[in-house]
Amino acid sequence: FVRQCRSLFGLDCHLITIVWSSLETSGILQSMPQKNPVHLMMALHFMKSYGIQTQLASMFGVDEKTYRKWTWIYVNAISKLSPFSSLAMILYR
């Protein structure tokens, strides 16, 4: 399971949990009306694979517009994390 998680999202499940917690504690997710960890997973998978939106959206069971909307919201949220935090060091290595 850990290998599958890492191959799909670029991080293991423990680190995905840390990313989610960091986004919440930093206040980046406060302005979002619908916080959903699946949206974070979509963004991480997008950054890992950078595939065709039609294929990626169908993988998560959403339409392309929904996929594009939430993927970029969470990619931008991740980019706002402090570059000096230990989490950022893990993500950007």
Backbone as XML, in Angstrom:
<?xml version="1.0"?>
<chain id="A" units="angstrom">
  <residue number="1" name="PHE">
    <atom name="N" x="0.828" y="-1.199" z="0.000"/>
    <atom name="CA" x="0.000" y="0.000" z="0.000"/>
    <atom name="C" x="0.865" y="1.252" z="0.000"/>
  </residue>
  <residue number="2" name="VAL">
    <atom name="N" x="1.940" y="1.224" z="0.758"/>
    <atom name="CA" x="2.817" y="2.396" z="0.837"/>
    <atom name="C" x="3.453" y="2.662" z="-0.527"/>
  </residue>
  <residue number="3" name="ARG">
    <atom name="N" x="3.898" y="1.614" z="-1.215"/>
    <atom name="CA" x="4.497" y="1.794" z="-2.548"/>
    <atom name="C" x="3.475" y="2.328" z="-3.542"/>
  </residue>
  <residue number="4" name="GLN">
    <atom name="N" x="2.243" y="1.820" z="-3.482"/>
    <atom name="CA" x="1.205" y="2.295" z="-4.388"/>
    <atom name="C" x="0.894" y="3.764" z="-4.132"/>
  </residue>
  <residue number="5" name="CYS">
    <atom name="N" x="0.803" y="4.133" z="-2.873"/>
    <atom name="CA" x="0.521" y="5.524" z="-2.501"/>
    <atom name="C" x="1.629" y="6.433" z="-3.019"/>
  </residue>
  <residue number="6" name="ARG">
    <atom name="N" x="2.868" y="6.024" z="-2.814"/>
    <atom name="CA" x="3.999" y="6.831" z="-3.270"/>
    <atom name="C" x="4.040" y="6.930" z="-4.790"/>
  </residue>
  <residue number="7" name="SER">
    <atom name="N" x="3.696" y="5.852" z="-5.488"/>
    <atom name="CA" x="3.747" y="5.889" z="-6.949"/>
    <atom name="C" x="2.620" y="6.746" z="-7.529"/>
  </residue>
  <residue number="8" name="LEU">
    <atom name="N" x="1.474" y="6.798" z="-6.846"/>
    <atom name="CA" x="0.359" y="7.605" z="-7.337"/>
    <atom name="C" x="0.485" y="9.079" z="-6.980"/>
  </residue>
  <residue number="9" name="PHE">
    <atom name="N" x="0.951" y="9.354" z="-5.763"/>
    <atom name="CA" x="0.915" y="10.730" z="-5.251"/>
    <atom name="C" x="2.289" y="11.352" z="-4.996"/>
  </residue>
  <residue number="10" name="GLY">
    <atom name="N" x="3.347" y="10.564" z="-5.093"/>
    <atom name="CA" x="4.683" y="11.089" z="-4.868"/>
    <atom name="C" x="5.072" y="11.155" z="-3.403"/>
  </residue>
  <residue number="11" name="LEU">
    <atom name="N" x="4.150" y="10.855" z="-2.515"/>
    <atom name="CA" x="4.389" y="10.869" z="-1.072"/>
    <atom name="C" x="3.717" y="9.650" z="-0.454"/>
  </residue>
  <residue number="12" name="ASP">
    <atom name="N" x="4.234" y="9.210" z="0.687"/>
    <atom name="CA" x="3.511" y="8.146" z="1.373"/>
    <atom name="C" x="2.363" y="8.756" z="2.174"/>
  </residue>
  <residue number="13" name="CYS">
    <atom name="N" x="1.489" y="7.914" z="2.674"/>
    <atom name="CA" x="0.265" y="8.388" z="3.333"/>
    <atom name="C" x="0.562" y="9.252" z="4.557"/>
  </residue>
  <residue number="14" name="HIS">
    <atom name="N" x="1.614" y="8.924" z="5.275"/>
    <atom name="CA" x="1.978" y="9.716" z="6.454"/>
    <atom name="C" x="2.322" y="11.152" z="6.046"/>
  </residue>
  <residue number="15" name="LEU">
    <atom name="N" x="3.088" y="11.315" z="4.970"/>
    <atom name="CA" x="3.459" y="12.661" z="4.522"/>
    <atom name="C" x="2.265" y="13.424" z="3.952"/>
  </residue>
  <residue number="16" name="ILE">
    <atom name="N" x="1.335" y="12.710" z="3.319"/>
    <atom name="CA" x="0.125" y="13.373" z="2.833"/>
    <atom name="C" x="-0.664" y="13.934" z="4.007"/>
  </residue>
  <residue number="17" name="THR">
    <atom name="N" x="-0.715" y="13.183" z="5.088"/>
    <atom name="CA" x="-1.379" y="13.657" z="6.306"/>
    <atom name="C" x="-0.678" y="14.896" z="6.854"/>
  </residue>
  <residue number="18" name="ILE">
    <atom name="N" x="0.639" y="14.906" z="6.804"/>
    <atom name="CA" x="1.404" y="16.064" z="7.285"/>
    <atom name="C" x="1.133" y="17.291" z="6.396"/>
  </residue>
  <residue number="19" name="VAL">
    <atom name="N" x="1.054" y="17.077" z="5.088"/>
    <atom name="CA" x="0.749" y="18.193" z="4.181"/>
    <atom name="C" x="-0.614" y="18.772" z="4.513"/>
  </residue>
  <residue number="20" name="TRP">
    <atom name="N" x="-1.613" y="17.905" z="4.685"/>
    <atom name="CA" x="-2.971" y="18.354" z="5.019"/>
    <atom name="C" x="-2.962" y="19.147" z="6.327"/>
  </residue>
  <residue number="21" name="SER">
    <atom name="N" x="-2.286" y="18.618" z="7.345"/>
    <atom name="CA" x="-2.219" y="19.309" z="8.640"/>
    <atom name="C" x="-1.523" y="20.654" z="8.515"/>
  </residue>
  <residue number="22" name="SER">
    <atom name="N" x="-0.463" y="20.700" z="7.722"/>
    <atom name="CA" x="0.263" y="21.963" z="7.536"/>
    <atom name="C" x="-0.607" y="22.998" z="6.843"/>
  </residue>
  <residue number="23" name="LEU">
    <atom name="N" x="-1.382" y="22.566" z="5.865"/>
    <atom name="CA" x="-2.280" y="23.500" z="5.177"/>
    <atom name="C" x="-3.350" y="24.021" z="6.130"/>
  </residue>
  <residue number="24" name="GLU">
    <atom name="N" x="-3.843" y="23.155" z="7.002"/>
    <atom name="CA" x="-4.863" y="23.590" z="7.962"/>
    <atom name="C" x="-4.285" y="24.506" z="9.033"/>
  </residue>
  <residue number="25" name="THR">
    <atom name="N" x="-3.149" y="24.129" z="9.617"/>
    <atom name="CA" x="-2.586" y="24.925" z="10.708"/>
    <atom name="C" x="-2.036" y="26.261" z="10.232"/>
  </residue>
  <residue number="26" name="SER">
    <atom name="N" x="-1.607" y="26.326" z="8.969"/>
    <atom name="CA" x="-1.091" y="27.595" z="8.455"/>
    <atom name="C" x="-2.219" y="28.563" z="8.109"/>
  </residue>
  <residue number="27" name="GLY">
    <atom name="N" x="-3.456" y="28.081" z="8.088"/>
    <atom name="CA" x="-4.596" y="28.933" z="7.779"/>
    <atom name="C" x="-4.889" y="29.057" z="6.297"/>
  </residue>
  <residue number="28" name="ILE">
    <atom name="N" x="-4.138" y="28.350" z="5.475"/>
    <atom name="CA" x="-4.328" y="28.445" z="4.028"/>
    <atom name="C" x="-5.692" y="27.893" z="3.621"/>
  </residue>
  <residue number="29" name="LEU">
    <atom name="N" x="-6.173" y="26.874" z="4.311"/>
    <atom name="CA" x="-7.446" y="26.249" z="3.955"/>
    <atom name="C" x="-8.659" y="26.922" z="4.590"/>
  </residue>
  <residue number="30" name="GLN">
    <atom name="N" x="-8.453" y="27.914" z="5.437"/>
    <atom name="CA" x="-9.567" y="28.537" z="6.146"/>
    <atom name="C" x="-10.582" y="29.177" z="5.210"/>
  </residue>
  <residue number="31" name="SER">
    <atom name="N" x="-10.115" y="29.749" z="4.131"/>
    <atom name="CA" x="-11.030" y="30.455" z="3.235"/>
    <atom name="C" x="-11.789" y="29.519" z="2.296"/>
  </residue>
  <residue number="32" name="MET">
    <atom name="N" x="-11.443" y="28.241" z="2.303"/>
    <atom name="CA" x="-12.103" y="27.295" z="1.406"/>
    <atom name="C" x="-13.402" y="26.793" z="2.016"/>
  </residue>
  <residue number="33" name="PRO">
    <atom name="N" x="-14.499" y="26.895" z="1.287"/>
    <atom name="CA" x="-15.776" y="26.450" z="1.830"/>
    <atom name="C" x="-15.882" y="24.936" z="1.932"/>
  </residue>
  <residue number="34" name="GLN">
    <atom name="N" x="-15.244" y="24.228" z="1.012"/>
    <atom name="CA" x="-15.318" y="22.768" z="1.010"/>
    <atom name="C" x="-13.916" y="22.199" z="1.104"/>
  </residue>
  <residue number="35" name="LYS">
    <atom name="N" x="-13.479" y="21.895" z="2.308"/>
    <atom name="CA" x="-12.172" y="21.271" z="2.482"/>
    <atom name="C" x="-12.356" y="19.764" z="2.332"/>
  </residue>
  <residue number="36" name="ASN">
    <atom name="N" x="-11.621" y="19.176" z="1.411"/>
    <atom name="CA" x="-11.756" y="17.751" z="1.175"/>
    <atom name="C" x="-10.380" y="17.168" z="0.864"/>
  </residue>
  <residue number="37" name="PRO">
    <atom name="N" x="-9.944" y="16.193" z="1.630"/>
    <atom name="CA" x="-8.632" y="15.589" z="1.372"/>
    <atom name="C" x="-8.501" y="14.982" z="-0.028"/>
  </residue>
  <residue number="38" name="VAL">
    <atom name="N" x="-9.609" y="14.594" z="-0.628"/>
    <atom name="CA" x="-9.548" y="14.049" z="-1.989"/>
    <atom name="C" x="-9.027" y="15.101" z="-2.959"/>
  </residue>
  <residue number="39" name="HIS">
    <atom name="N" x="-9.371" y="16.352" z="-2.719"/>
    <atom name="CA" x="-8.882" y="17.424" z="-3.581"/>
    <atom name="C" x="-7.359" y="17.556" z="-3.467"/>
  </residue>
  <residue number="40" name="LEU">
    <atom name="N" x="-6.852" y="17.387" z="-2.264"/>
    <atom name="CA" x="-5.401" y="17.402" z="-2.076"/>
    <atom name="C" x="-4.771" y="16.235" z="-2.826"/>
  </residue>
  <residue number="41" name="MET">
    <atom name="N" x="-5.386" y="15.067" z="-2.757"/>
    <atom name="CA" x="-4.875" y="13.887" z="-3.458"/>
    <atom name="C" x="-4.866" y="14.128" z="-4.967"/>
  </residue>
  <residue number="42" name="MET">
    <atom name="N" x="-5.903" y="14.788" z="-5.480"/>
    <atom name="CA" x="-5.942" y="15.101" z="-6.909"/>
    <atom name="C" x="-4.773" y="16.002" z="-7.284"/>
  </residue>
  <residue number="43" name="ALA">
    <atom name="N" x="-4.494" y="17.005" z="-6.466"/>
    <atom name="CA" x="-3.402" y="17.938" z="-6.751"/>
    <atom name="C" x="-2.048" y="17.238" z="-6.693"/>
  </residue>
  <residue number="44" name="LEU">
    <atom name="N" x="-1.862" y="16.388" z="-5.689"/>
    <atom name="CA" x="-0.591" y="15.669" z="-5.584"/>
    <atom name="C" x="-0.400" y="14.722" z="-6.765"/>
  </residue>
  <residue number="45" name="HIS">
    <atom name="N" x="-1.472" y="14.046" z="-7.148"/>
    <atom name="CA" x="-1.369" y="13.143" z="-8.297"/>
    <atom name="C" x="-1.085" y="13.924" z="-9.579"/>
  </residue>
  <residue number="46" name="PHE">
    <atom name="N" x="-1.708" y="15.061" z="-9.734"/>
    <atom name="CA" x="-1.458" y="15.923" z="-10.893"/>
    <atom name="C" x="0.011" y="16.334" z="-10.952"/>
  </residue>
  <residue number="47" name="MET">
    <atom name="N" x="0.554" y="16.758" z="-9.809"/>
    <atom name="CA" x="1.947" y="17.189" z="-9.782"/>
    <atom name="C" x="2.903" y="16.024" z="-10.029"/>
  </residue>
  <residue number="48" name="LYS">
    <atom name="N" x="2.506" y="14.836" z="-9.632"/>
    <atom name="CA" x="3.347" y="13.653" z="-9.843"/>
    <atom name="C" x="3.322" y="13.200" z="-11.300"/>
  </residue>
  <residue number="49" name="SER">
    <atom name="N" x="2.130" y="13.148" z="-11.900"/>
    <atom name="CA" x="2.008" y="12.542" z="-13.222"/>
    <atom name="C" x="1.912" y="13.548" z="-14.359"/>
  </residue>
  <residue number="50" name="TYR">
    <atom name="N" x="1.314" y="14.699" z="-14.092"/>
    <atom name="CA" x="1.083" y="15.739" z="-15.098"/>
    <atom name="C" x="0.484" y="15.134" z="-16.357"/>
  </residue>
  <residue number="51" name="GLY">
    <atom name="N" x="-0.597" y="14.374" z="-16.167"/>
    <atom name="CA" x="-1.255" y="13.685" z="-17.274"/>
    <atom name="C" x="-2.339" y="14.516" z="-17.934"/>
  </residue>
  <residue number="52" name="ILE">
    <atom name="N" x="-3.075" y="13.872" z="-18.814"/>
    <atom name="CA" x="-4.179" y="14.503" z="-19.531"/>
    <atom name="C" x="-5.364" y="14.642" z="-18.580"/>
  </residue>
  <residue number="53" name="GLN">
    <atom name="N" x="-5.970" y="15.831" z="-18.534"/>
    <atom name="CA" x="-7.032" y="16.106" z="-17.565"/>
    <atom name="C" x="-8.211" y="15.156" z="-17.681"/>
  </residue>
  <residue number="54" name="THR">
    <atom name="N" x="-8.565" y="14.762" z="-18.887"/>
    <atom name="CA" x="-9.693" y="13.849" z="-19.065"/>
    <atom name="C" x="-9.431" y="12.540" z="-18.341"/>
  </residue>
  <residue number="55" name="GLN">
    <atom name="N" x="-8.235" y="12.010" z="-18.493"/>
    <atom name="CA" x="-7.883" y="10.754" z="-17.836"/>
    <atom name="C" x="-7.807" y="10.920" z="-16.324"/>
  </residue>
  <residue number="56" name="LEU">
    <atom name="N" x="-7.169" y="11.998" z="-15.877"/>
    <atom name="CA" x="-7.009" y="12.208" z="-14.444"/>
    <atom name="C" x="-8.355" y="12.446" z="-13.765"/>
  </residue>
  <residue number="57" name="ALA">
    <atom name="N" x="-9.238" y="13.215" z="-14.405"/>
    <atom name="CA" x="-10.558" y="13.480" z="-13.833"/>
    <atom name="C" x="-11.352" y="12.181" z="-13.711"/>
  </residue>
  <residue number="58" name="SER">
    <atom name="N" x="-11.297" y="11.333" z="-14.732"/>
    <atom name="CA" x="-12.047" y="10.079" z="-14.673"/>
    <atom name="C" x="-11.483" y="9.151" z="-13.604"/>
  </residue>
  <residue number="59" name="MET">
    <atom name="N" x="-10.197" y="9.252" z="-13.346"/>
    <atom name="CA" x="-9.578" y="8.435" z="-12.292"/>
    <atom name="C" x="-10.165" y="8.765" z="-10.920"/>
  </residue>
  <residue number="60" name="PHE">
    <atom name="N" x="-10.512" y="10.048" z="-10.720"/>
    <atom name="CA" x="-11.075" y="10.474" z="-9.440"/>
    <atom name="C" x="-12.600" y="10.558" z="-9.472"/>
  </residue>
  <residue number="61" name="GLY">
    <atom name="N" x="-13.211" y="10.233" z="-10.598"/>
    <atom name="CA" x="-14.665" y="10.212" z="-10.698"/>
    <atom name="C" x="-15.324" y="11.580" z="-10.704"/>
  </residue>
  <residue number="62" name="VAL">
    <atom name="N" x="-14.629" y="12.566" z="-11.263"/>
    <atom name="CA" x="-15.187" y="13.919" z="-11.367"/>
    <atom name="C" x="-15.084" y="14.380" z="-12.815"/>
  </residue>
  <residue number="63" name="ASP">
    <atom name="N" x="-15.798" y="15.463" z="-13.136"/>
    <atom name="CA" x="-15.663" y="16.000" z="-14.490"/>
    <atom name="C" x="-14.404" y="16.866" z="-14.580"/>
  </residue>
  <residue number="64" name="GLU">
    <atom name="N" x="-14.044" y="17.219" z="-15.806"/>
    <atom name="CA" x="-12.801" y="17.961" z="-16.026"/>
    <atom name="C" x="-12.789" y="19.327" z="-15.353"/>
  </residue>
  <residue number="65" name="LYS">
    <atom name="N" x="-13.923" y="19.998" z="-15.379"/>
    <atom name="CA" x="-14.004" y="21.334" z="-14.778"/>
    <atom name="C" x="-13.762" y="21.260" z="-13.269"/>
  </residue>
  <residue number="66" name="THR">
    <atom name="N" x="-14.391" y="20.304" z="-12.613"/>
    <atom name="CA" x="-14.204" y="20.121" z="-11.168"/>
    <atom name="C" x="-12.760" y="19.743" z="-10.869"/>
  </residue>
  <residue number="67" name="TYR">
    <atom name="N" x="-12.215" y="18.849" z="-11.659"/>
    <atom name="CA" x="-10.827" y="18.425" z="-11.462"/>
    <atom name="C" x="-9.873" y="19.612" z="-11.585"/>
  </residue>
  <residue number="68" name="ARG">
    <atom name="N" x="-10.039" y="20.375" z="-12.645"/>
    <atom name="CA" x="-9.168" y="21.532" z="-12.884"/>
    <atom name="C" x="-9.290" y="22.555" z="-11.756"/>
  </residue>
  <residue number="69" name="LYS">
    <atom name="N" x="-10.511" y="22.836" z="-11.327"/>
    <atom name="CA" x="-10.746" y="23.831" z="-10.272"/>
    <atom name="C" x="-10.005" y="23.450" z="-8.985"/>
  </residue>
  <residue number="70" name="TRP">
    <atom name="N" x="-10.268" y="22.242" z="-8.479"/>
    <atom name="CA" x="-9.714" y="21.848" z="-7.188"/>
    <atom name="C" x="-8.229" y="21.538" z="-7.257"/>
  </residue>
  <residue number="71" name="THR">
    <atom name="N" x="-7.779" y="21.015" z="-8.378"/>
    <atom name="CA" x="-6.352" y="20.737" z="-8.515"/>
    <atom name="C" x="-5.551" y="22.018" z="-8.372"/>
  </residue>
  <residue number="72" name="TRP">
    <atom name="N" x="-5.955" y="23.063" z="-9.089"/>
    <atom name="CA" x="-5.169" y="24.295" z="-9.038"/>
    <atom name="C" x="-5.329" y="25.041" z="-7.727"/>
  </residue>
  <residue number="73" name="ILE">
    <atom name="N" x="-6.474" y="24.922" z="-7.085"/>
    <atom name="CA" x="-6.625" y="25.534" z="-5.756"/>
    <atom name="C" x="-5.617" y="24.919" z="-4.788"/>
  </residue>
  <residue number="74" name="TYR">
    <atom name="N" x="-5.496" y="23.593" z="-4.811"/>
    <atom name="CA" x="-4.594" y="22.931" z="-3.874"/>
    <atom name="C" x="-3.128" y="23.039" z="-4.293"/>
  </residue>
  <residue number="75" name="VAL">
    <atom name="N" x="-2.827" y="23.074" z="-5.580"/>
    <atom name="CA" x="-1.448" y="23.306" z="-6.016"/>
    <atom name="C" x="-0.997" y="24.682" z="-5.525"/>
  </residue>
  <residue number="76" name="ASN">
    <atom name="N" x="-1.852" y="25.689" z="-5.674"/>
    <atom name="CA" x="-1.513" y="27.033" z="-5.176"/>
    <atom name="C" x="-1.393" y="27.052" z="-3.662"/>
  </residue>
  <residue number="77" name="ALA">
    <atom name="N" x="-2.253" y="26.309" z="-2.977"/>
    <atom name="CA" x="-2.181" y="26.252" z="-1.509"/>
    <atom name="C" x="-0.863" y="25.628" z="-1.065"/>
  </residue>
  <residue number="78" name="ILE">
    <atom name="N" x="-0.451" y="24.562" z="-1.719"/>
    <atom name="CA" x="0.818" y="23.918" z="-1.373"/>
    <atom name="C" x="1.978" y="24.874" z="-1.634"/>
  </residue>
  <residue number="79" name="SER">
    <atom name="N" x="1.882" y="25.645" z="-2.685"/>
    <atom name="CA" x="2.972" y="26.574" z="-3.008"/>
    <atom name="C" x="3.108" y="27.693" z="-1.974"/>
  </residue>
  <residue number="80" name="LYS">
    <atom name="N" x="2.065" y="27.922" z="-1.195"/>
    <atom name="CA" x="2.114" y="28.973" z="-0.176"/>
    <atom name="C" x="2.732" y="28.509" z="1.131"/>
  </residue>
  <residue number="81" name="LEU">
    <atom name="N" x="3.018" y="27.215" z="1.255"/>
    <atom name="CA" x="3.682" y="26.737" z="2.460"/>
    <atom name="C" x="5.081" y="27.327" z="2.531"/>
  </residue>
  <residue number="82" name="SER">
    <atom name="N" x="5.544" y="27.572" z="3.729"/>
    <atom name="CA" x="6.853" y="28.181" z="3.917"/>
    <atom name="C" x="7.953" y="27.306" z="3.313"/>
  </residue>
  <residue number="83" name="PRO">
    <atom name="N" x="8.839" y="27.888" z="2.508"/>
    <atom name="CA" x="9.914" y="27.094" z="1.908"/>
    <atom name="C" x="10.962" y="26.641" z="2.918"/>
  </residue>
  <residue number="84" name="PHE">
    <atom name="N" x="10.896" y="27.180" z="4.149"/>
    <atom name="CA" x="11.886" y="26.838" z="5.156"/>
    <atom name="C" x="11.374" y="25.815" z="6.162"/>
  </residue>
  <residue number="85" name="SER">
    <atom name="N" x="10.126" y="25.402" z="6.016"/>
    <atom name="CA" x="9.606" y="24.394" z="6.931"/>
    <atom name="C" x="10.164" y="23.030" z="6.558"/>
  </residue>
  <residue number="86" name="SER">
    <atom name="N" x="10.199" y="22.146" z="7.525"/>
    <atom name="CA" x="10.709" y="20.794" z="7.258"/>
    <atom name="C" x="9.825" y="20.082" z="6.247"/>
  </residue>
  <residue number="87" name="LEU">
    <atom name="N" x="8.530" y="20.390" z="6.248"/>
    <atom name="CA" x="7.619" y="19.789" z="5.281"/>
    <atom name="C" x="7.997" y="20.214" z="3.870"/>
  </residue>
  <residue number="88" name="ALA">
    <atom name="N" x="8.272" y="21.485" z="3.678"/>
    <atom name="CA" x="8.633" y="21.968" z="2.357"/>
    <atom name="C" x="9.935" y="21.328" z="1.875"/>
  </residue>
  <residue number="89" name="MET">
    <atom name="N" x="10.850" y="21.105" z="2.789"/>
    <atom name="CA" x="12.101" y="20.443" z="2.415"/>
    <atom name="C" x="11.820" y="19.041" z="1.876"/>
  </residue>
  <residue number="90" name="ILE">
    <atom name="N" x="10.856" y="18.349" z="2.477"/>
    <atom name="CA" x="10.487" y="17.007" z="2.024"/>
    <atom name="C" x="9.809" y="17.083" z="0.672"/>
  </residue>
  <residue number="91" name="LEU">
    <atom name="N" x="8.876" y="18.016" z="0.501"/>
    <atom name="CA" x="8.098" y="18.109" z="-0.727"/>
    <atom name="C" x="8.935" y="18.540" z="-1.918"/>
  </residue>
  <residue number="92" name="TYR">
    <atom name="N" x="9.861" y="19.443" z="-1.722"/>
    <atom name="CA" x="10.585" y="20.032" z="-2.841"/>
    <atom name="C" x="11.948" y="19.401" z="-3.084"/>
  </residue>
  <residue number="93" name="ARG">
    <atom name="N" x="12.226" y="18.269" z="-2.477"/>
    <atom name="CA" x="13.542" y="17.643" z="-2.699"/>
    <atom name="C" x="13.605" y="16.997" z="-4.046"/>
  </residue>
</chain>
